[in-house]
Coordinates of N, CA and C in Angstrom, one line a residue:
Chain I
X1 N 14.6 7.6 29.8 CA 14.0 8.7 29.0 C 12.5 8.8 29.2
X2 N 12.0 10.1 29.2 CA 10.6 10.2 29.6 C 9.7 9.9 28.4
X3 N 10.2 10.0 27.1 CA 9.4 9.8 26.0 C 8.6 11.1 25.7
X4 N 7.7 11.0 24.7 CA 6.9 12.1 24.3 C 5.8 12.2 25.4
X5 N 5.6 13.4 25.9 CA 4.6 13.7 26.9 C 3.5 14.5 26.4
X6 N 2.3 14.0 26.5 CA 1.1 14.8 26.1 C 0.2 15.1 27.2
X7 N -0.5 16.2 27.2 CA -1.5 16.5 28.2 C -2.6 17.4 27.5
X8 N -3.8 17.3 28.0 CA -4.3 16.3 29.0 C -4.4 14.9 28.3
X9 N -4.6 13.9 29.1 CA -4.8 12.5 28.5 C -6.3 12.4 28.1
X10 N -7.1 13.1 28.8 CA -8.6 13.1 28.5 C -9.1 14.5 28.6
X11 N -10.0 14.8 27.7 CA -10.6 16.1 27.7 C -12.0 16.0 27.2
X12 N -13.0 16.4 28.1 CA -14.4 16.5 27.7 C -14.8 17.9 27.7
X13 N -15.4 18.4 26.6 CA -15.7 19.8 26.6 C -17.0 19.9 25.8
X14 N -17.6 21.1 25.8 CA -18.8 21.3 25.1 C -18.5 22.1 23.8
X15 N -19.4 21.8 22.9 CA -19.3 22.4 21.6 C -19.1 23.9 21.7
X16 N -18.2 24.5 20.9 CA -17.9 25.9 21.0 C -16.8 26.4 21.9
X17 N -16.4 25.4 22.8 CA -15.3 25.8 23.7 C -13.9 25.6 23.0
X18 N -13.0 26.3 23.5 CA -11.6 26.2 23.0 C -10.9 25.1 23.7
X19 N -10.1 24.3 22.9 CA -9.4 23.2 23.4 C -7.9 23.4 23.1
X20 N -7.1 23.2 24.0 CA -5.6 23.3 23.8 C -5.0 22.0 24.2
X21 N -4.3 21.3 23.3 CA -3.6 20.1 23.6 C -2.1 20.4 23.6
X22 N -1.4 19.7 24.5 CA 0.1 20.1 24.7 C 1.0 18.9 24.4
X23 N 2.2 19.2 24.0 CA 3.1 18.1 23.7 C 4.5 18.5 24.0
X24 N 5.3 17.6 24.7 CA 6.7 17.8 24.9 C 7.4 16.7 24.2
X25 N 8.2 17.0 23.2 CA 8.8 16.0 22.4 C 10.1 15.4 23.1
X26 N 10.6 14.4 22.6 CA 11.9 13.9 23.2 C 13.0 14.8 22.9
X27 N 13.8 15.1 23.9 CA 14.9 16.0 23.8 C 15.9 15.5 22.7
X28 N 16.2 16.5 21.9 CA 17.2 16.2 20.8 C 16.5 15.9 19.5
X29 N 15.2 15.6 19.5 CA 14.5 15.3 18.3 C 14.3 16.6 17.6
X30 N 14.3 16.6 16.2 CA 14.2 17.9 15.5 C 12.9 18.0 14.7
X31 N 12.1 16.9 14.8 CA 10.8 17.0 14.1 C 9.6 16.6 15.0
X32 N 8.5 17.3 14.8 CA 7.3 17.0 15.7 C 6.1 16.9 14.8
X33 N 5.3 15.9 15.1 CA 4.1 15.6 14.3 C 2.9 15.6 15.2
X34 N 1.8 16.1 14.6 CA 0.5 16.0 15.2 C -0.4 15.1 14.3
X35 N -0.9 14.0 14.9 CA -1.8 13.1 14.2 C -3.1 13.1 14.9
X36 N -4.2 12.7 14.2 CA -5.5 12.5 14.8 C -6.0 11.1 14.4
X37 N -6.5 10.4 15.3 CA -6.9 9.0 15.1 C -8.4 8.8 15.4
X38 N -9.2 8.3 14.4 CA -10.6 8.0 14.6 C -10.8 6.6 14.0
X39 N -11.9 6.0 14.4 CA -12.2 4.6 13.8 C -12.4 4.7 12.3
X40 N -13.1 5.8 11.9 CA -13.4 5.9 10.5 C -12.2 6.2 9.6
X41 N -11.3 7.1 10.0 CA -10.3 7.6 9.2 C -8.9 7.1 9.5
X42 N -8.8 6.4 10.7 CA -7.5 5.9 11.1 C -6.6 7.1 11.6
X43 N -5.3 6.9 11.3 CA -4.3 7.9 11.8 C -4.0 8.9 10.7
X44 N -4.4 10.2 10.9 CA -4.2 11.2 9.9 C -3.2 12.2 10.4
X45 N -2.3 12.6 9.5 CA -1.3 13.6 9.8 C -2.0 15.0 9.7
X46 N -1.9 15.8 10.7 CA -2.5 17.1 10.7 C -1.4 18.1 10.3
X47 N -0.2 18.1 11.0 CA 0.8 19.1 10.7 C 2.1 18.5 11.2
X48 N 3.2 18.9 10.6 CA 4.5 18.6 11.2 C 5.5 19.7 11.1
X49 N 6.3 19.8 12.1 CA 7.3 20.8 12.3 C 8.7 20.2 12.1
X50 N 9.6 21.0 11.5 CA 11.0 20.6 11.5 C 11.8 21.8 12.0
X51 N 12.6 21.5 13.1 CA 13.3 22.6 13.7 C 12.4 23.7 14.1
X52 N 11.3 23.4 14.7 CA 10.3 24.3 15.2 C 9.5 25.1 14.1
X53 N 9.8 24.8 12.9 CA 9.1 25.5 11.8 C 8.0 24.6 11.2
X54 N 6.8 25.1 11.0 CA 5.8 24.3 10.4 C 6.1 24.1 8.9
X55 N 6.2 22.8 8.5 CA 6.6 22.5 7.1 C 5.4 22.2 6.2
X56 N 4.4 21.4 6.8 CA 3.3 21.0 6.0 C 2.1 21.0 6.9
X57 N 1.1 21.8 6.7 CA -0.1 21.9 7.5 C -1.3 21.5 6.6
X58 N -1.1 20.9 5.5 CA -2.2 20.6 4.6 C -3.2 19.6 5.2
X59 N -2.8 18.9 6.3 CA -3.8 18.0 6.9 C -4.7 18.7 8.0
X60 N -4.4 19.9 8.3 CA -5.2 20.6 9.3 C -6.6 20.8 8.6
X61 N -7.6 20.3 9.3 CA -9.0 20.2 8.6 C -9.6 21.6 8.3
X62 N -9.4 22.5 9.2 CA -10.1 23.8 9.0 C -9.3 24.9 9.8
X63 N -9.8 26.2 9.5 CA -9.2 27.3 10.2 C -9.4 27.2 11.7
X64 N -10.3 26.4 12.2 CA -10.5 26.3 13.6 C -9.3 25.6 14.3
X65 N -8.5 24.9 13.5 CA -7.3 24.2 14.1 C -6.1 25.1 13.8
X66 N -5.3 25.2 14.9 CA -4.0 25.9 14.7 C -3.0 25.1 15.6
X67 N -1.7 25.2 15.2 CA -0.6 24.5 15.9 C 0.6 25.5 16.0
X68 N 1.2 25.4 17.1 CA 2.4 26.2 17.3 C 3.5 25.4 17.9
X69 N 4.7 25.8 17.7 CA 5.9 25.2 18.3 C 6.9 26.4 18.7
X70 N 6.7 27.0 19.8 CA 7.5 28.2 20.2 C 8.9 27.9 20.5
X71 N 9.2 26.6 20.8 CA 10.6 26.2 21.1 C 10.7 24.7 20.9
X72 N 11.9 24.2 21.0 CA 12.2 22.8 20.6 C 11.6 21.8 21.6
X73 N 11.1 22.3 22.7 CA 10.6 21.4 23.7 C 9.1 21.5 24.0
X74 N 8.4 22.2 23.2 CA 7.0 22.4 23.5 C 6.2 22.7 22.2
X75 N 5.0 22.1 22.1 CA 4.1 22.4 21.0 C 2.6 22.3 21.5
X76 N 1.8 23.1 20.9 CA 0.4 23.1 21.2 C -0.5 22.9 19.9
X77 N -1.6 22.2 20.1 CA -2.6 22.1 19.0 C -3.9 22.7 19.6
X78 N -4.4 23.7 19.0 CA -5.6 24.4 19.5 C -6.8 24.2 18.5
X79 N -7.9 24.0 19.1 CA -9.2 24.0 18.3 C -10.1 25.0 18.9
X80 N -10.5 25.9 18.1 CA -11.4 27.0 18.5 C -12.2 27.5 17.4
X81 N -13.6 27.4 17.4 CA -14.3 26.7 18.5 C -14.4 25.2 18.2
X82 N -14.5 24.4 19.2 CA -14.6 22.9 19.0 C -16.0 22.5 18.6
X83 N -16.0 21.4 17.8 CA -17.3 20.8 17.4 C -17.3 19.3 17.7
X84 N -18.5 18.7 17.8 CA -18.5 17.2 18.1 C -17.7 16.4 17.1
X85 N -17.6 16.8 15.9 CA -16.9 16.0 14.9 C -15.4 16.0 15.1
X86 N -14.9 16.9 16.0 CA -13.5 16.9 16.4 C -13.1 15.8 17.4
X87 N -14.1 15.1 17.9 CA -13.9 14.1 18.9 C -13.0 13.0 18.3
X88 N -11.9 12.7 18.9 CA -10.9 11.8 18.4 C -9.8 11.7 19.4
X89 N -8.8 10.8 19.1 CA -7.6 10.8 19.9 C -6.5 11.5 19.1
X90 N -5.9 12.5 19.7 CA -4.8 13.3 19.1 C -3.5 12.8 19.6
X91 N -2.6 12.5 18.7 CA -1.3 12.0 19.0 C -0.2 13.0 18.6
X92 N 0.7 13.2 19.4 CA 1.9 13.9 19.1 C 3.0 12.9 19.0
X93 N 3.9 13.1 18.0 CA 5.1 12.2 17.8 C 6.3 13.1 17.5
X94 N 7.4 12.6 17.9 CA 8.7 13.3 17.5 C 9.6 12.3 16.9
X95 N 10.6 12.9 16.2 CA 11.6 12.1 15.5 C 12.8 12.8 15.3
X96 N 13.9 12.1 15.1 CA 15.2 12.7 14.7 C 15.3 12.4 13.2
X97 N 15.0 13.4 12.4 CA 15.0 13.3 10.9 C 16.4 13.7 10.4
X98 N 17.0 12.8 9.7 CA 18.3 13.0 9.1 C 18.1 13.1 7.6
X99 N 19.2 13.2 6.9 CA 19.1 13.3 5.4 C 18.4 12.1 4.8
X100 N 18.6 11.0 5.4 CA 17.9 9.8 4.8 C 16.4 9.8 5.1
X101 N 16.0 10.6 6.1 CA 14.6 10.8 6.3 C 13.8 9.5 6.5
X102 N 14.3 8.5 7.2 CA 13.6 7.3 7.5 C 13.4 7.2 9.0
X103 N 13.5 8.2 9.7 CA 13.4 8.2 11.2 C 12.1 7.6 11.7
X104 N 12.2 6.7 12.7 CA 11.0 6.2 13.3 C 10.4 7.3 14.1
X105 N 9.1 7.2 14.2 CA 8.3 8.2 15.1 C 8.2 7.6 16.5
X106 N 8.3 8.5 17.5 CA 8.1 8.1 18.8 C 6.8 8.9 19.2
X107 N 5.7 8.1 19.6 CA 4.4 8.7 19.9 C 4.3 8.9 21.4
X108 N 3.5 9.9 21.7 CA 3.0 10.0 23.0 C 1.8 9.1 23.2
X109 N 1.2 9.1 24.4 CA 0.1 8.3 24.7 C -1.2 8.8 24.2
X110 N -1.2 10.0 23.7 CA -2.4 10.6 23.1 C -3.3 11.4 24.0
X111 N -4.1 12.3 23.5 CA -5.1 13.0 24.2 C -6.4 12.7 23.6
X112 N -7.3 12.1 24.4 CA -8.6 11.7 23.9 C -9.5 12.8 24.2
X113 N -10.1 13.4 23.1 CA -11.0 14.6 23.1 C -12.4 14.1 22.8
X114 N -13.3 14.5 23.7 CA -14.7 14.3 23.5 C -15.4 15.7 23.5
X115 N -16.0 16.0 22.4 CA -16.8 17.3 22.3 C -18.3 17.0 22.3
X116 N -18.9 17.5 23.3 CA -20.4 17.2 23.5 C -21.3 18.2 22.7
Chain B
X1 N -6.2 8.4 -6.4 CA -5.7 9.0 -5.2 C -4.8 7.9 -4.4
X2 N -4.0 8.4 -3.5 CA -3.1 7.5 -2.8 C -4.0 6.7 -1.8
X3 N -3.6 5.4 -1.7 CA -4.4 4.6 -0.8 C -3.5 3.6 -0.1
X4 N -3.7 3.3 1.2 CA -2.9 2.3 1.9 C -4.0 1.4 2.5
X5 N -3.9 0.1 2.2 CA -5.0 -0.8 2.6 C -4.4 -1.9 3.5
X6 N -5.0 -2.0 4.6 CA -4.8 -3.1 5.6 C -6.1 -3.8 5.9
X7 N -6.1 -5.1 6.1 CA -7.3 -5.8 6.3 C -8.0 -5.3 7.5
X8 N -9.2 -4.9 7.4 CA -10.0 -4.3 8.5 C -10.5 -5.4 9.4
X9 N -10.6 -6.6 8.9 CA -11.1 -7.7 9.8 C -9.9 -8.2 10.7
X10 N -10.3 -8.5 11.9 CA -9.2 -9.0 12.8 C -8.7 -10.4 12.4
X11 N -7.5 -10.6 12.6 CA -6.8 -11.9 12.3 C -6.7 -12.7 13.6
X12 N -7.4 -13.8 13.6 CA -7.4 -14.7 14.8 C -6.5 -15.9 14.5
X13 N -5.6 -16.1 15.4 CA -4.7 -17.3 15.2 C -4.4 -18.0 16.5
X14 N -3.9 -19.2 16.4 CA -3.6 -20.0 17.6 C -2.2 -19.7 18.0
X15 N -1.9 -19.7 19.3 CA -0.6 -19.5 19.8 C 0.4 -20.5 19.2
X16 N 1.5 -20.0 18.8 CA 2.6 -20.9 18.2 C 2.6 -20.8 16.7
X17 N 1.5 -20.4 16.1 CA 1.4 -20.3 14.7 C 2.1 -19.0 14.2
X18 N 2.3 -18.9 12.9 CA 2.8 -17.7 12.3 C 1.7 -16.8 11.8
X19 N 1.7 -15.5 12.3 CA 0.7 -14.5 11.9 C 1.3 -13.8 10.7
X20 N 0.5 -13.6 9.7 CA 0.9 -12.8 8.5 C -0.1 -11.7 8.2
X21 N 0.4 -10.5 8.2 CA -0.5 -9.3 8.0 C 0.0 -8.6 6.7
X22 N -1.0 -8.1 6.0 CA -0.7 -7.5 4.7 C -1.0 -6.0 4.6
X23 N -0.1 -5.3 3.9 CA -0.3 -3.9 3.6 C -0.1 -3.7 2.1
X24 N -1.2 -3.3 1.5 CA -1.2 -3.0 0.1 C -1.3 -1.5 -0.1
X25 N -0.7 -1.0 -1.2 CA -0.8 0.5 -1.5 C -0.9 0.7 -3.0
X26 N -1.5 1.9 -3.3 CA -1.7 2.3 -4.7 C -1.3 3.8 -4.8
X27 N -0.8 4.1 -6.0 CA -0.5 5.5 -6.3 C 0.6 6.1 -5.3
X28 N 1.5 5.2 -4.9 CA 2.6 5.6 -4.0 C 3.9 5.2 -4.6
X29 N 4.9 5.9 -4.3 CA 6.3 5.5 -4.6 C 7.0 5.7 -3.3
X30 N 6.8 4.9 -2.3 CA 7.4 5.1 -1.0 C 8.9 4.9 -0.9
X31 N 9.6 5.7 -0.2 CA 11.0 5.5 0.0 C 11.3 4.4 1.0
X32 N 10.3 4.2 1.9 CA 10.5 3.2 2.9 C 9.1 2.8 3.4
X33 N 9.1 1.7 4.2 CA 7.8 1.3 4.8 C 8.1 0.9 6.2
X34 N 7.3 1.3 7.2 CA 7.5 1.0 8.6 C 6.3 0.2 9.1
X35 N 6.5 -0.5 10.1 CA 5.5 -1.2 10.8 C 5.5 -0.8 12.3
X36 N 4.3 -0.5 12.8 CA 4.1 -0.1 14.2 C 3.1 -1.1 14.9
X37 N 3.2 -1.1 16.2 CA 2.3 -1.9 17.0 C 1.6 -0.9 17.9
X38 N 0.2 -1.0 18.0 CA -0.6 -0.2 18.9 C -1.4 -1.0 19.8
X39 N -1.3 -0.8 21.1 CA -2.1 -1.4 22.1 C -3.3 -0.5 22.4
X40 N -4.4 -1.1 22.9 CA -5.5 -0.2 23.2 C -5.2 0.9 24.2
X41 N -5.6 2.1 23.9 CA -5.3 3.3 24.7 C -3.9 3.8 24.8
X42 N -3.1 3.3 23.9 CA -1.7 3.7 23.8 C -1.3 4.2 22.5
X43 N -0.2 4.9 22.4 CA 0.3 5.4 21.1 C 1.0 4.2 20.3
X44 N 1.1 4.4 19.0 CA 1.8 3.4 18.2 C 3.3 3.3 18.6
X45 N 3.9 2.1 18.5 CA 5.3 1.9 18.8 C 5.9 1.3 17.6
X46 N 7.1 1.9 17.2 CA 7.8 1.4 16.0 C 8.4 0.0 16.2
X47 N 8.2 -0.8 15.1 CA 8.8 -2.1 15.2 C 9.9 -2.3 14.2
X48 N 9.6 -2.0 12.9 CA 10.6 -2.3 11.8 C 10.5 -1.3 10.7
X49 N 11.6 -1.1 10.0 CA 11.6 -0.3 8.8 C 12.3 -1.1 7.7
X50 N 11.7 -1.0 6.5 CA 12.3 -1.6 5.3 C 12.4 -0.5 4.2
X51 N 13.5 -0.4 3.5 CA 13.6 0.6 2.5 C 13.2 0.0 1.2
X52 N 13.0 0.9 0.2 CA 12.5 0.5 -1.1 C 13.4 -0.4 -1.8
X53 N 14.7 -0.4 -1.6 CA 15.6 -1.3 -2.3 C 15.9 -2.6 -1.5
X54 N 15.2 -2.8 -0.4 CA 15.3 -4.0 0.4 C 14.1 -4.9 0.2
X55 N 14.4 -6.2 0.1 CA 13.3 -7.2 -0.1 C 12.8 -7.7 1.2
X56 N 13.7 -7.9 2.2 CA 13.3 -8.5 3.5 C 14.1 -8.0 4.6
X57 N 13.4 -7.9 5.8 CA 14.1 -7.5 7.0 C 13.6 -8.4 8.1
X58 N 14.5 -8.7 9.1 CA 14.1 -9.6 10.2 C 14.6 -8.9 11.5
X59 N 13.8 -9.2 12.5 CA 14.1 -8.7 13.9 C 13.5 -9.7 14.8
X60 N 14.3 -10.6 15.4 CA 13.8 -11.6 16.4 C 12.7 -12.4 15.7
X61 N 11.5 -12.4 16.2 CA 10.4 -13.2 15.6 C 9.7 -12.5 14.5
X62 N 10.1 -11.3 14.2 CA 9.4 -10.5 13.2 C 10.2 -10.6 11.8
X63 N 9.4 -10.6 10.7 CA 9.9 -10.5 9.4 C 9.0 -9.7 8.5
X64 N 9.6 -8.8 7.8 CA 8.9 -7.9 6.9 C 9.4 -8.1 5.5
X65 N 8.5 -8.2 4.5 CA 8.9 -8.2 3.1 C 8.3 -7.0 2.4
X66 N 9.0 -6.6 1.3 CA 8.6 -5.3 0.6 C 8.7 -5.6 -0.8
X67 N 7.6 -5.7 -1.5 CA 7.6 -5.9 -3.0 C 7.0 -4.7 -3.7
X68 N 7.9 -3.9 -4.2 CA 7.5 -2.6 -4.9 C 6.8 -2.8 -6.2
X69 N 7.0 -4.0 -6.8 CA 6.3 -4.4 -8.0 C 4.8 -4.7 -7.7
X70 N 4.6 -5.5 -6.7 CA 3.2 -5.8 -6.3 C 2.6 -4.7 -5.4
X71 N 3.5 -3.8 -5.0 CA 3.0 -2.7 -4.1 C 2.4 -3.3 -2.8
X72 N 3.2 -4.2 -2.2 CA 2.7 -4.9 -1.0 C 3.9 -5.2 0.0
X73 N 3.5 -5.1 1.2 CA 4.4 -5.5 2.3 C 3.7 -6.6 3.1
X74 N 4.4 -7.6 3.5 CA 3.9 -8.6 4.4 C 4.7 -8.6 5.7
X75 N 3.9 -8.7 6.8 CA 4.5 -8.6 8.1 C 4.2 -10.0 8.8
X76 N 5.3 -10.7 9.2 CA 5.1 -12.0 9.8 C 5.6 -12.0 11.3
X77 N 4.8 -12.6 12.1 CA 5.2 -12.9 13.5 C 5.3 -14.4 13.6
X78 N 6.4 -15.0 13.8 CA 6.5 -16.4 14.0 C 6.4 -16.8 15.5
X79 N 6.0 -18.0 15.7 CA 5.8 -18.5 17.1 C 5.0 -17.5 17.9
X80 N 3.8 -17.1 17.4 CA 3.0 -16.1 18.0 C 2.6 -16.4 19.4
X81 N 2.5 -15.4 20.2 CA 2.1 -15.5 21.6 C 0.9 -14.6 21.9
X82 N 0.1 -14.9 22.9 CA -1.0 -14.0 23.3 C -0.6 -12.6 23.5
X83 N 0.6 -12.4 24.0 CA 1.1 -11.0 24.2 C 1.4 -10.2 22.9
X84 N 1.3 -11.0 21.7 CA 1.5 -10.3 20.4 C 0.1 -9.7 20.0
X85 N -0.9 -10.0 20.7 CA -2.3 -9.4 20.4 C -2.2 -7.9 20.4
X86 N -2.5 -7.2 19.4 CA -2.5 -5.8 19.3 C -3.0 -5.4 17.9
X87 N -3.0 -4.1 17.6 CA -3.3 -3.6 16.2 C -1.9 -3.3 15.6
X88 N -1.7 -3.7 14.4 CA -0.5 -3.4 13.7 C -0.7 -2.5 12.5
X89 N 0.1 -1.4 12.5 CA -0.1 -0.4 11.5 C 1.1 -0.4 10.5
X90 N 0.8 -0.3 9.2 CA 1.9 0.0 8.3 C 1.9 1.5 8.0
X91 N 3.1 2.0 7.7 CA 3.2 3.4 7.3 C 4.2 3.5 6.2
X92 N 3.8 4.3 5.2 CA 4.6 4.5 4.0 C 5.3 5.9 4.0
X93 N 6.6 5.9 3.8 CA 7.3 7.2 3.7 C 7.1 7.8 2.4
X94 N 6.2 8.8 2.4 CA 6.0 9.6 1.1 C 6.5 11.0 1.2
X95 N 6.8 11.6 0.1 CA 7.3 12.9 0.1 C 6.3 14.0 0.5
X96 N 6.6 14.8 1.4 CA 5.7 15.8 1.9 C 6.5 17.0 2.3
X97 N 6.3 18.2 1.7 CA 7.1 19.3 2.1 C 8.6 19.2 2.0
X98 N 9.0 18.3 1.1 CA 10.5 18.2 1.0 C 11.1 17.1 1.8
X99 N 10.3 16.5 2.7 CA 10.8 15.4 3.5 C 9.9 14.2 3.3
X100 N 10.4 13.0 3.7 CA 9.6 11.8 3.7 C 8.9 11.6 5.0
X101 N 7.6 11.6 4.9 CA 6.8 11.6 6.2 C 6.0 10.3 6.1
X102 N 5.8 9.6 7.3 CA 5.0 8.4 7.3 C 3.5 8.7 7.2
X103 N 2.9 8.0 6.3 CA 1.4 8.0 6.2 C 0.9 6.7 6.5
X104 N 0.0 6.6 7.4 CA -0.4 5.3 8.0 C -1.6 4.7 7.4
X105 N -1.6 3.4 7.4 CA -2.8 2.6 7.1 C -3.7 2.5 8.4
X106 N -4.9 2.0 8.2 CA -5.8 2.0 9.4 C -5.5 0.8 10.4
X107 N -4.6 -0.1 10.0 CA -4.2 -1.1 10.9 C -5.1 -2.4 10.8
X108 N -4.5 -3.5 11.3 CA -5.2 -4.8 11.4 C -5.0 -5.3 12.8
X109 N -6.1 -5.7 13.4 CA -6.0 -6.2 14.7 C -5.7 -7.7 14.7
X110 N -4.7 -8.1 15.5 CA -4.3 -9.5 15.6 C -4.7 -10.0 17.0
X111 N -5.3 -11.1 17.0 CA -5.7 -11.8 18.3 C -5.1 -13.2 18.3
X112 N -4.2 -13.4 19.2 CA -3.5 -14.7 19.4 C -4.2 -15.4 20.5
X113 N -4.8 -16.6 20.2 CA -5.5 -17.3 21.3 C -4.6 -18.4 21.9
X114 N -4.6 -18.5 23.2 CA -3.8 -19.5 23.9 C -4.2 -20.9 23.7

């Protein structure tokens, strides 16, 4: 199995530019999560989707952040315009969530974003 | 406010000893608790899950305890090896948008010396 695939692995951009991060979840998983990891705040949940529908986006820091999941095999996280404080590692994770809702998360390798 | 606490200081131990990592939480009623391992530059990898009605779970050299009265989980690695060196994250399954979603602690770094 390929696992969760994220791209790009590294992105360096200038303040004000648009950034798009991409994620392909594991086939058959019904939930997708976007997390952000920094030294200061650890791993923070930004948004999660269930069956391609956004369920909780309360972790999205500002209107500059948006996420979409047009189909079961693809999701994007977009930052527009980007700011230096957005510099972090962004992780996508997928899971097969059942009624018991204790499904383990499968993480991608992350996208390291640096905004200059 | 809800808080998950893991020791921010690295845990240094000698190979062969048992490593014990702690996860404390406040203002949570988690349905479950998970432990993940994260290596530098990699995504977290799931290790173990323990439910709120379970006291202890084992998997090979790993053991997790869950005390909902103390609001604490302990994660043990017996016969530790240098390859066990990594950051270990605990995650609590809390209700969000009608589902139980993992919320992560900041992790504790474990360094096993040969």
